[in-house]
Short mmCIF file of C-alpha atoms and ligand atoms in Angstrom, two decimals:
data_model
loop_
_atom_site.label_atom_id
_atom_site.label_comp_id
_atom_site.label_asym_id
_atom_site.label_seq_id
_atom_site.Cartn_x
_atom_site.Cartn_y
_atom_site.Cartn_z
CA MET I 143 -43.27 -21.95 -41.28
CA LYS I 144 -44.48 -18.29 -41.13
CA LYS I 145 -48.20 -17.68 -40.67
CA VAL I 146 -49.31 -14.79 -42.87
CA LEU I 147 -52.73 -13.13 -43.04
CA VAL I 148 -53.68 -10.95 -46.01
CA ILE I 149 -56.71 -8.72 -45.44
CA GLY I 150 -58.36 -7.70 -48.71
CA ALA I 151 -58.52 -9.66 -51.97
CA GLY I 152 -58.10 -6.71 -54.35
CA PHE I 153 -54.95 -6.39 -56.47
CA SER I 154 -52.89 -5.40 -53.42
CA GLY I 155 -53.71 -8.52 -51.40
CA ALA I 156 -53.75 -10.90 -54.36
CA VAL I 157 -50.33 -9.84 -55.68
CA ILE I 158 -48.75 -10.17 -52.22
CA ALA I 159 -50.28 -13.60 -51.52
CA HIS I 160 -49.13 -14.78 -54.95
CA GLN I 161 -45.56 -13.56 -54.54
CA LEU I 162 -45.28 -15.11 -51.09
CA ALA I 163 -46.66 -18.43 -52.38
CA GLN I 164 -44.13 -18.41 -55.23
CA ALA I 165 -41.42 -18.10 -52.56
CA GLY I 166 -42.89 -21.02 -50.58
CA ILE I 167 -44.75 -18.99 -47.93
CA ALA I 168 -48.39 -19.84 -47.25
CA SER I 169 -51.01 -17.19 -46.53
CA HIS I 170 -54.66 -16.87 -45.69
CA VAL I 171 -56.51 -14.20 -47.68
CA VAL I 172 -59.81 -12.76 -46.45
CA ASP I 173 -62.22 -10.26 -47.93
CA ALA I 174 -65.33 -8.73 -46.43
CA ARG I 175 -67.08 -8.90 -49.81
CA SER I 176 -68.55 -11.99 -51.43
CA HIS I 177 -66.24 -11.72 -54.47
CA LEU I 178 -62.56 -11.28 -55.36
CA ALA I 179 -60.78 -8.31 -57.00
CA GLY I 180 -61.95 -5.48 -54.72
CA ASN I 181 -63.01 -2.40 -56.62
CA CYS I 182 -61.70 -3.84 -59.88
CA HIS I 183 -64.30 -6.63 -59.77
CA THR I 184 -65.95 -7.49 -63.11
CA GLU I 185 -68.89 -9.81 -63.68
CA ARG I 186 -71.26 -10.65 -66.52
CA ASP I 187 -74.62 -8.93 -66.29
CA GLU I 188 -77.24 -11.71 -66.37
CA GLN I 189 -79.75 -9.80 -68.48
CA THR I 190 -77.44 -8.51 -71.20
CA GLY I 191 -74.42 -10.86 -71.01
CA VAL I 192 -72.12 -7.82 -70.98
CA MET I 193 -68.98 -7.85 -68.78
CA VAL I 194 -69.66 -5.13 -66.22
CA HIS I 195 -67.10 -3.18 -64.16
CA LYS I 196 -69.16 -3.22 -61.00
CA TYR I 197 -67.34 -0.40 -59.20
CA GLY I 198 -66.77 1.88 -62.20
CA PRO I 199 -64.80 1.68 -65.45
CA HIS I 200 -61.26 0.30 -65.18
CA ILE I 201 -58.74 0.57 -68.00
CA PHE I 202 -55.27 -0.88 -67.52
CA HIS I 203 -52.41 1.44 -68.51
CA THR I 204 -48.77 1.52 -67.46
CA ASP I 205 -45.19 2.36 -68.34
CA ASN I 206 -43.91 -0.15 -65.82
CA GLU I 207 -42.33 -3.15 -67.62
CA ARG I 208 -42.30 -5.37 -64.53
CA VAL I 209 -46.00 -4.73 -63.86
CA TRP I 210 -46.97 -5.32 -67.50
CA GLU I 211 -45.02 -8.57 -67.66
CA PHE I 212 -46.49 -9.66 -64.30
CA ILE I 213 -50.13 -8.95 -65.13
CA ASN I 214 -49.88 -10.65 -68.52
CA ARG I 215 -49.07 -13.93 -66.77
CA PHE I 216 -52.66 -14.16 -65.54
CA GLY I 217 -54.71 -13.51 -68.65
CA THR I 218 -54.86 -12.09 -72.16
CA PHE I 219 -54.91 -8.35 -72.63
CA MET I 220 -56.81 -7.05 -75.64
CA PRO I 221 -55.77 -3.80 -77.32
CA TYR I 222 -57.88 -1.00 -75.91
CA VAL I 223 -57.59 2.79 -76.16
CA ASN I 224 -59.61 4.82 -73.68
CA ARG I 225 -61.50 7.54 -75.57
CA VAL I 226 -63.75 9.83 -73.58
CA LYS I 227 -66.34 12.33 -74.79
CA SER I 228 -67.96 15.21 -72.92
CA THR I 229 -71.44 16.66 -73.40
CA VAL I 230 -71.65 20.35 -72.55
CA GLY I 231 -73.82 23.22 -73.78
CA GLY I 232 -75.82 20.95 -76.10
CA ALA I 233 -72.75 19.67 -77.99
CA VAL I 234 -70.45 16.66 -77.77
CA TYR I 235 -66.68 17.20 -77.56
CA SER I 236 -63.61 15.03 -77.45
CA LEU I 237 -61.51 14.68 -74.28
CA PRO I 238 -58.83 15.14 -73.08
CA ILE I 239 -58.71 18.63 -74.57
CA ASN I 240 -57.06 18.17 -77.97
CA LEU I 241 -56.98 19.97 -81.31
CA HIS I 242 -60.41 18.60 -82.21
CA THR I 243 -61.90 19.91 -78.95
CA ILE I 244 -60.31 23.34 -79.43
CA ASN I 245 -61.40 23.67 -83.07
CA GLN I 246 -64.94 22.48 -82.32
CA PHE I 247 -65.31 24.61 -79.22
CA PHE I 248 -64.11 27.84 -80.86
CA GLY I 249 -65.56 27.01 -84.32
CA LYS I 250 -62.13 27.19 -85.97
CA THR I 251 -59.80 25.12 -88.17
CA LEU I 252 -56.55 25.90 -86.38
CA ALA I 253 -53.27 24.09 -87.00
CA PRO I 254 -51.33 22.87 -83.91
CA ALA I 255 -49.12 25.96 -83.57
CA GLN I 256 -52.10 28.30 -83.94
CA ALA I 257 -54.08 26.39 -81.30
CA ARG I 258 -51.11 26.56 -78.95
CA GLU I 259 -50.96 30.35 -79.50
CA LEU I 260 -54.71 30.67 -78.90
CA LEU I 261 -54.58 28.82 -75.58
CA ALA I 262 -51.51 30.80 -74.53
CA SER I 263 -53.45 34.00 -75.20
CA LEU I 264 -56.52 32.73 -73.31
CA GLY I 265 -54.55 31.44 -70.32
CA ASP I 266 -54.22 33.82 -67.37
CA SER I 267 -50.50 34.63 -67.41
CA SER I 268 -50.78 36.59 -64.15
CA ILE I 269 -51.01 33.20 -62.39
CA VAL I 270 -47.34 32.25 -62.18
CA ASP I 271 -47.47 29.31 -59.81
CA PRO I 272 -51.01 27.82 -59.79
CA ALA I 273 -52.00 27.11 -56.18
CA ASN I 274 -55.15 25.12 -56.83
CA PHE I 275 -57.23 23.29 -59.47
CA GLU I 276 -59.00 26.44 -60.67
CA GLU I 277 -55.79 28.44 -61.04
CA GLN I 278 -54.14 25.56 -62.89
CA ALA I 279 -57.05 25.48 -65.37
CA LEU I 280 -57.24 29.27 -65.79
CA ARG I 281 -53.49 29.44 -66.35
CA PHE I 282 -53.30 26.74 -69.01
CA VAL I 283 -56.66 26.65 -70.85
CA GLY I 284 -58.41 29.91 -69.93
CA ARG I 285 -61.84 30.62 -68.48
CA ASP I 286 -64.14 29.39 -71.29
CA LEU I 287 -62.68 25.88 -71.57
CA TYR I 288 -62.35 25.68 -67.78
CA GLU I 289 -66.00 26.54 -67.22
CA ALA I 290 -67.22 24.19 -69.95
CA PHE I 291 -65.24 21.05 -69.17
CA PHE I 292 -63.81 21.24 -65.65
CA LYS I 293 -65.65 23.56 -63.28
CA GLY I 294 -69.06 21.83 -63.07
CA TYR I 295 -67.67 18.30 -63.42
CA THR I 296 -65.15 18.84 -60.65
CA GLN I 297 -67.71 20.46 -58.36
CA LYS I 298 -69.95 17.38 -58.82
CA GLN I 299 -67.12 14.87 -58.50
CA TRP I 300 -65.58 16.31 -55.34
CA GLY I 301 -68.48 18.26 -53.80
CA LEU I 302 -66.05 21.16 -53.44
CA ALA I 303 -65.23 24.34 -55.33
CA PRO I 304 -62.26 23.73 -57.69
CA SER I 305 -60.49 26.67 -56.00
CA THR I 306 -60.21 24.51 -52.85
CA LEU I 307 -58.77 21.45 -54.61
CA PRO I 308 -55.10 20.76 -55.37
CA ALA I 309 -53.76 21.57 -58.85
CA SER I 310 -52.39 18.01 -59.02
CA ILE I 311 -55.88 16.58 -59.80
CA LEU I 312 -56.02 18.50 -63.08
CA LYS I 313 -52.40 17.75 -63.94
CA ARG I 314 -53.51 14.11 -64.47
CA LEU I 315 -55.21 15.24 -67.72
CA PRO I 316 -53.09 16.24 -70.71
CA VAL I 317 -53.86 19.08 -73.18
CA ARG I 318 -52.82 18.11 -76.71
CA PHE I 319 -52.28 20.21 -79.81
CA ASN I 320 -52.93 17.34 -82.22
CA TYR I 321 -55.88 15.02 -82.84
CA ASP I 322 -54.69 12.31 -80.44
CA ASP I 323 -57.71 11.58 -78.23
CA ASN I 324 -56.16 8.74 -76.22
CA TYR I 325 -57.05 9.54 -72.59
CA PHE I 326 -53.73 8.09 -71.38
CA ASN I 327 -50.08 8.61 -72.37
CA HIS I 328 -48.73 5.26 -71.22
CA LYS I 329 -46.72 2.80 -73.32
CA TYR I 330 -49.02 -0.15 -72.49
CA GLN I 331 -52.80 0.05 -72.42
CA GLY I 332 -55.28 -2.78 -72.59
CA MET I 333 -58.35 -4.52 -71.28
CA SER I 334 -58.27 -7.95 -69.73
CA ARG I 335 -60.22 -10.19 -72.13
CA ASP I 336 -61.93 -12.10 -69.33
CA GLY I 337 -62.29 -9.18 -66.93
CA TYR I 338 -60.17 -8.32 -63.89
CA THR I 339 -61.63 -10.83 -61.43
CA SER I 340 -60.23 -13.70 -63.49
CA LEU I 341 -56.73 -12.17 -63.16
CA VAL I 342 -57.10 -12.13 -59.37
CA GLU I 343 -58.43 -15.70 -59.39
CA GLY I 344 -55.29 -16.70 -61.29
CA MET I 345 -53.04 -15.00 -58.73
CA LEU I 346 -54.77 -16.68 -55.81
CA SER I 347 -55.08 -20.16 -57.26
CA HIS I 348 -52.06 -21.72 -55.57
CA PRO I 349 -51.86 -24.63 -53.10
CA LEU I 350 -50.21 -22.35 -50.51
CA ILE I 351 -53.10 -19.82 -50.55
CA THR I 352 -56.44 -20.20 -48.80
CA VAL I 353 -59.24 -17.66 -49.30
CA SER I 354 -62.27 -16.76 -47.15
CA LEU I 355 -64.84 -14.39 -48.62
CA ASP I 356 -67.57 -12.64 -46.59
CA THR I 357 -65.00 -12.32 -43.80
CA ARG I 358 -64.18 -8.96 -42.25
CA LEU I 359 -61.12 -8.96 -40.00
CA GLY I 360 -59.31 -6.23 -38.12
CA ARG I 361 -56.68 -5.70 -35.48
CA ASP I 362 -57.91 -8.51 -33.21
CA ALA I 363 -57.08 -11.10 -35.85
CA ALA I 364 -53.39 -10.12 -35.97
CA ALA I 365 -52.51 -11.99 -32.77
CA GLY I 366 -52.68 -15.40 -34.44
CA TYR I 367 -50.22 -14.52 -37.23
CA ASP I 368 -46.52 -13.76 -37.71
CA HIS I 369 -47.32 -11.02 -40.21
CA VAL I 370 -50.41 -9.21 -41.57
CA PHE I 371 -50.75 -7.37 -44.87
CA TYR I 372 -53.71 -5.04 -44.49
CA SER I 373 -55.32 -3.43 -47.55
CA GLY I 374 -58.44 -2.15 -45.76
CA PRO I 375 -58.89 1.48 -44.63
CA ILE I 376 -56.07 2.64 -42.35
CA ASP I 377 -58.48 4.56 -40.09
CA GLY I 378 -60.66 1.44 -39.68
CA TRP I 379 -57.69 -0.57 -38.36
CA PHE I 380 -57.36 1.91 -35.49
CA ASP I 381 -61.13 2.02 -34.87
CA TYR I 382 -61.25 5.61 -36.21
CA SER I 383 -59.42 6.87 -33.10
CA GLU I 384 -58.27 9.99 -34.99
CA GLY I 385 -61.63 10.47 -36.75
CA ARG I 386 -62.77 9.27 -40.16
CA LEU I 387 -60.69 10.09 -43.22
CA GLY I 388 -62.81 11.76 -45.89
CA TYR I 389 -63.77 9.89 -49.06
CA ARG I 390 -66.17 10.36 -51.95
CA THR I 391 -68.43 7.45 -52.72
CA LEU I 392 -70.23 6.66 -55.98
CA ASP I 393 -73.76 5.50 -56.80
CA PHE I 394 -74.30 3.66 -60.07
CA GLU I 395 -77.73 3.71 -61.70
CA PRO I 396 -77.97 0.92 -64.29
CA ILE I 397 -79.78 1.48 -67.59
CA ARG I 398 -80.46 -1.54 -69.82
CA ALA I 399 -81.54 -1.19 -73.45
CA GLU I 400 -81.67 -2.97 -76.81
CA GLY I 401 -78.80 -2.23 -79.19
CA ASP I 402 -76.71 0.81 -78.23
CA TYR I 403 -77.33 3.40 -75.55
CA GLN I 404 -74.80 6.19 -76.19
CA GLY I 405 -72.41 4.81 -78.81
CA CYS I 406 -69.21 5.10 -76.75
CA ALA I 407 -67.61 3.78 -73.55
CA VAL I 408 -67.55 6.95 -71.48
CA MET I 409 -69.55 10.16 -71.85
CA ASN I 410 -68.76 12.86 -69.30
CA TYR I 411 -71.23 15.59 -68.39
CA GLY I 412 -69.44 18.86 -67.69
CA GLU I 413 -72.41 20.88 -66.50
CA GLU I 414 -73.32 21.23 -62.84
CA GLY I 415 -77.04 21.19 -63.71
CA VAL I 416 -76.80 17.54 -64.79
CA PRO I 417 -76.67 15.58 -61.51
CA PHE I 418 -74.43 12.72 -62.66
CA THR I 419 -70.77 13.05 -63.68
CA ARG I 420 -70.59 10.45 -66.45
CA ILE I 421 -72.25 7.48 -68.12
CA ALA I 422 -70.22 4.34 -68.84
CA GLU I 423 -71.61 1.88 -71.42
CA HIS I 424 -69.92 -1.37 -70.54
CA LYS I 425 -70.01 -3.31 -73.80
CA TYR I 426 -67.64 -0.71 -75.24
CA PHE I 427 -65.00 -1.90 -72.75
CA SER I 428 -65.03 -5.28 -74.57
CA PRO I 429 -65.17 -4.17 -78.23
CA TRP I 430 -64.15 -7.65 -79.41
CA GLU I 431 -67.48 -9.05 -78.14
CA THR I 432 -70.88 -8.59 -79.78
CA HIS I 433 -74.05 -8.06 -77.78
CA GLU I 434 -77.61 -7.35 -78.83
CA LYS I 435 -78.41 -5.67 -75.54
CA THR I 436 -76.53 -3.05 -73.62
CA ILE I 437 -76.03 -1.85 -70.07
CA ALA I 438 -74.84 1.60 -69.02
CA PHE I 439 -74.19 3.07 -65.57
CA LYS I 440 -75.03 6.64 -64.67
CA GLU I 441 -72.42 7.63 -62.08
CA TYR I 442 -73.24 9.96 -59.19
CA SER I 443 -70.65 11.16 -56.68
CA ARG I 444 -71.42 12.10 -53.07
CA ALA I 445 -69.88 12.31 -49.57
CA CYS I 446 -69.03 8.86 -48.19
CA GLY I 447 -70.97 7.83 -45.06
CA PRO I 448 -69.85 5.16 -42.54
CA ASP I 449 -71.72 2.37 -44.39
CA ASP I 450 -70.76 3.42 -47.94
CA ILE I 451 -67.92 2.10 -50.07
CA PRO I 452 -64.98 4.52 -50.03
CA TYR I 453 -63.82 5.38 -53.57
CA TYR I 454 -61.81 8.61 -53.88
CA PRO I 455 -59.69 9.84 -50.93
CA ILE I 456 -60.26 13.59 -50.52
CA ARG I 457 -56.88 14.46 -48.97
CA LEU I 458 -57.49 18.10 -48.20
CA VAL I 459 -55.51 19.84 -45.45
CA GLU I 460 -57.68 18.38 -42.67
CA GLU I 461 -57.34 14.80 -43.92
CA GLN I 462 -53.59 15.25 -44.48
CA ALA I 463 -53.12 16.09 -40.80
CA GLN I 464 -55.31 13.15 -39.74
CA LEU I 465 -53.43 10.86 -42.10
CA ARG I 466 -50.10 11.86 -40.55
CA ARG I 467 -51.44 10.78 -37.13
CA TYR I 468 -52.60 7.44 -38.55
CA ILE I 469 -49.24 6.90 -40.27
CA GLU I 470 -47.54 7.47 -36.93
CA LEU I 471 -49.81 4.85 -35.31
CA ALA I 472 -49.15 2.48 -38.22
CA ARG I 473 -45.37 2.87 -37.70
CA GLN I 474 -45.78 1.70 -34.13
CA GLU I 475 -47.58 -1.50 -35.20
CA GLN I 476 -45.35 -4.56 -35.09
CA LYS I 477 -45.68 -7.08 -37.94
CA VAL I 478 -48.38 -5.23 -39.94
CA SER I 479 -47.86 -3.79 -43.43
CA PHE I 480 -50.43 -1.22 -44.59
CA VAL I 481 -50.83 -1.49 -48.35
CA GLY I 482 -53.03 -0.41 -51.25
CA ARG I 483 -55.34 2.49 -51.89
CA LEU I 484 -57.19 2.19 -48.55
CA GLY I 485 -54.25 1.12 -46.40
CA THR I 486 -52.27 4.17 -47.51
CA TYR I 487 -55.22 6.53 -48.23
CA ARG I 488 -54.05 7.49 -51.71
CA TYR I 489 -55.62 7.35 -55.16
CA LEU I 490 -53.62 4.56 -56.84
CA ASP I 491 -54.09 3.32 -60.38
CA MET I 492 -54.02 -0.46 -60.79
CA ASP I 493 -50.46 -0.48 -62.13
CA VAL I 494 -49.17 1.56 -59.19
CA THR I 495 -51.11 -0.69 -56.79
CA ILE I 496 -49.45 -3.75 -58.34
CA ALA I 497 -45.99 -2.15 -58.38
CA GLU I 498 -46.30 -1.26 -54.70
CA ALA I 499 -47.60 -4.74 -53.80
CA LEU I 500 -44.64 -6.32 -55.63
CA ALA I 501 -42.29 -4.01 -53.71
CA ALA I 502 -43.98 -4.87 -50.36
CA SER I 503 -43.60 -8.60 -51.10
CA ASP I 504 -39.95 -8.13 -52.12
CA ALA I 505 -39.22 -6.29 -48.87
CA PHE I 506 -40.98 -8.94 -46.76
CA LEU I 507 -39.20 -11.83 -48.50
CA GLU I 508 -35.86 -10.09 -48.03
CA HIS I 509 -36.55 -9.87 -44.27
CA VAL I 510 -37.47 -13.55 -44.22
CA ARG I 511 -34.22 -14.44 -46.03
CA GLN I 512 -32.15 -12.32 -43.66
CA GLY I 513 -34.04 -13.53 -40.59
CA THR I 514 -34.83 -9.94 -39.56
CA PRO I 515 -38.27 -8.70 -38.37
CA ALA I 516 -40.45 -7.43 -41.26
P1 FAD S 1175 -59.39 -2.50 -53.32
O1 FAD S 1175 -59.62 -2.89 -54.72
O2 FAD S 1175 -60.30 -1.50 -52.70
O3 FAD S 1175 -59.39 -3.82 -52.42
C1 FAD S 1175 -59.42 -3.78 -51.01
C2 FAD S 1175 -60.28 -4.92 -50.53
O4 FAD S 1175 -60.17 -5.02 -49.12
C3 FAD S 1175 -61.77 -4.75 -50.83
O5 FAD S 1175 -62.26 -5.85 -51.58
C4 FAD S 1175 -62.43 -4.69 -49.45
O6 FAD S 1175 -63.67 -5.37 -49.41
C5 FAD S 1175 -61.41 -5.42 -48.59
N1 FAD S 1175 -61.44 -5.03 -47.19
C6 FAD S 1175 -61.33 -3.77 -46.68
N2 FAD S 1175 -61.35 -3.82 -45.33
C7 FAD S 1175 -61.47 -5.13 -44.98
C8 FAD S 1175 -61.52 -5.82 -43.73
N3 FAD S 1175 -61.44 -5.17 -42.57
N4 FAD S 1175 -61.64 -7.17 -43.74
C9 FAD S 1175 -61.72 -7.86 -44.91
N5 FAD S 1175 -61.65 -7.24 -46.14
C10 FAD S 1175 -61.53 -5.90 -46.15
N6 FAD S 1175 -57.12 2.24 -61.90
C11 FAD S 1175 -56.64 2.09 -63.16
O7 FAD S 1175 -55.48 1.68 -63.32
N7 FAD S 1175 -57.41 2.35 -64.26
C12 FAD S 1175 -58.69 2.80 -64.17
O8 FAD S 1175 -59.36 3.03 -65.19
C13 FAD S 1175 -59.23 2.98 -62.85
N8 FAD S 1175 -60.49 3.42 -62.72
C14 FAD S 1175 -60.97 3.63 -61.46
C15 FAD S 1175 -62.26 4.12 -61.35
C16 FAD S 1175 -62.79 4.39 -60.11
C17 FAD S 1175 -64.20 4.88 -59.99
C18 FAD S 1175 -61.97 4.22 -58.95
C19 FAD S 1175 -62.50 4.61 -57.60
C20 FAD S 1175 -60.70 3.70 -59.05
C21 FAD S 1175 -60.18 3.40 -60.31
N9 FAD S 1175 -58.91 2.84 -60.46
C22 FAD S 1175 -58.40 2.69 -61.73
C23 FAD S 1175 -58.08 2.46 -59.29
C24 FAD S 1175 -58.30 0.99 -58.83
O9 FAD S 1175 -59.64 0.81 -58.43
C25 FAD S 1175 -57.32 0.69 -57.69
O10 FAD S 1175 -56.00 0.78 -58.17
C26 FAD S 1175 -57.47 -0.70 -57.05
O11 FAD S 1175 -58.80 -1.00 -56.72
C27 FAD S 1175 -56.62 -0.80 -55.79
O12 FAD S 1175 -56.61 -2.13 -55.30
P2 FAD S 1175 -56.50 -2.42 -53.73
O13 FAD S 1175 -56.35 -3.88 -53.60
O14 FAD S 1175 -55.48 -1.55 -53.10
O15 FAD S 1175 -57.92 -1.92 -53.13
N1 UDP S 1176 -62.23 16.26 -64.76
C1 UDP S 1176 -63.09 17.25 -65.17
N2 UDP S 1176 -63.86 17.04 -66.28
C2 UDP S 1176 -63.83 15.88 -66.96
C3 UDP S 1176 -62.96 14.87 -66.54
C4 UDP S 1176 -62.17 15.10 -65.42
O1 UDP S 1176 -63.17 18.30 -64.56
O2 UDP S 1176 -64.58 15.75 -67.96
C5 UDP S 1176 -61.41 16.51 -63.55
C6 UDP S 1176 -62.10 15.98 -62.27
O3 UDP S 1176 -61.82 16.88 -61.21
C7 UDP S 1176 -61.42 14.66 -62.06
C8 UDP S 1176 -60.00 14.94 -62.55
O4 UDP S 1176 -60.17 15.86 -63.65
O5 UDP S 1176 -61.45 14.27 -60.71
C9 UDP S 1176 -59.22 13.71 -62.99
O6 UDP S 1176 -59.92 13.10 -64.06
P1 UDP S 1176 -59.89 11.55 -64.31
O7 UDP S 1176 -60.60 11.27 -65.56
O8 UDP S 1176 -58.49 11.07 -64.13
O9 UDP S 1176 -60.80 11.06 -63.10
P2 UDP S 1176 -61.10 9.59 -62.57
O10 UDP S 1176 -60.87 8.61 -63.67
O11 UDP S 1176 -60.17 9.43 -61.44
O12 UDP S 1176 -62.53 9.67 -62.17
#
């Protein structure tokens, strides 16, 4: 019988342990934290009774049929559409930029084709192939919208000038010429009725899986196992031999109040003068529940120190070169698979995390069937 260790009980580790157990392979799952579900952890706030997304708001969205079918085995998903607002210049606007935003911002009543023409005229057509975030914004929405909604927010979020960031970050946000204010374009979108931690509990509740919380393990632990799936930080596995990969961390400042606080789930703050990036009011993530009290988190972004929780990988040129060296070291490791957002140092949405964990389990099980080394 193979002995498998899974480090990390977020979606990456939980999906892998579950898939292995379904195929008859036992595993031991450990997590350094005192709870399951990694950064997707949800828990009820004792004072308000509201289900809180402890490490920031998480909305499930995917086009991947296998992932949607898989995740629905572990709980009930409630219909949920992520709608985000932004406060800038003393007014509240709708995001992502859509026809309502454009008409409000410019004080007009444009039809879709007229709005498209307006943005085309405002966009800087001299930028043919946008090389960074700022150029991407100037090319497609023009300076005024860029400065209102993206420049200050991005500076706060990343601690860097948008001209130094890749254009790909902005490409995640659509611009729409209708009144559709759904933040995401995916076919499936929803919120787990009982939070995300209950989904992970469901994945790990299997007689072939044992779990130890409050347990941090690294390279030394590998010796006792036939295979290790590691979803912790790739640089940590190698004792930071190539230096620390850069991350942004977040601080959440809770605000509790009677009734409502801001009247919506997520309010972004585009201006640099406001020190936080956004406020998330958690009861709006469970609109099917009623609560007399409310809890909101003000979210502040800053550079990640050695004792902070890593959230967003920075991945600028310097980190890319470091990452390549770590990937080379990881290739040389026998019997260790590096998985998940920390193990691969990439920003991964939950659905991509699950898809990759399913693929990693498939590959491992195929090796086991063939009797070849994984
Ligand atoms: P994690 O959830 O980070 O789990 C890794 C686990 O490993 C952690 O629990 C950690 O404690 C443990 N660990 C690390 N090192 C060790 C060690 N040495 N020993 C023991 N345990 C260890 N995705 C969406 O789809 N929708 C969203 O709306 C969304 N919102 C997000 C908002 C924010 C602010 C952030 C930062 C991410 C968001 N995501 C969202 C992405 C989502 O958080 C990730 O897809 C998911 O957390 C990845 O799961 P994982 O298991 O790879 O990593
Ligand atoms: N962004 C911005 N203004 C906003 C929202 C987002 O400038 O009001 C930028 C910011 O740089 C952010 C990126 O767009 O990192 C992607 O936004 P998303 O909402 O996907 O960020 P996340 O959910 O990852 O925090």
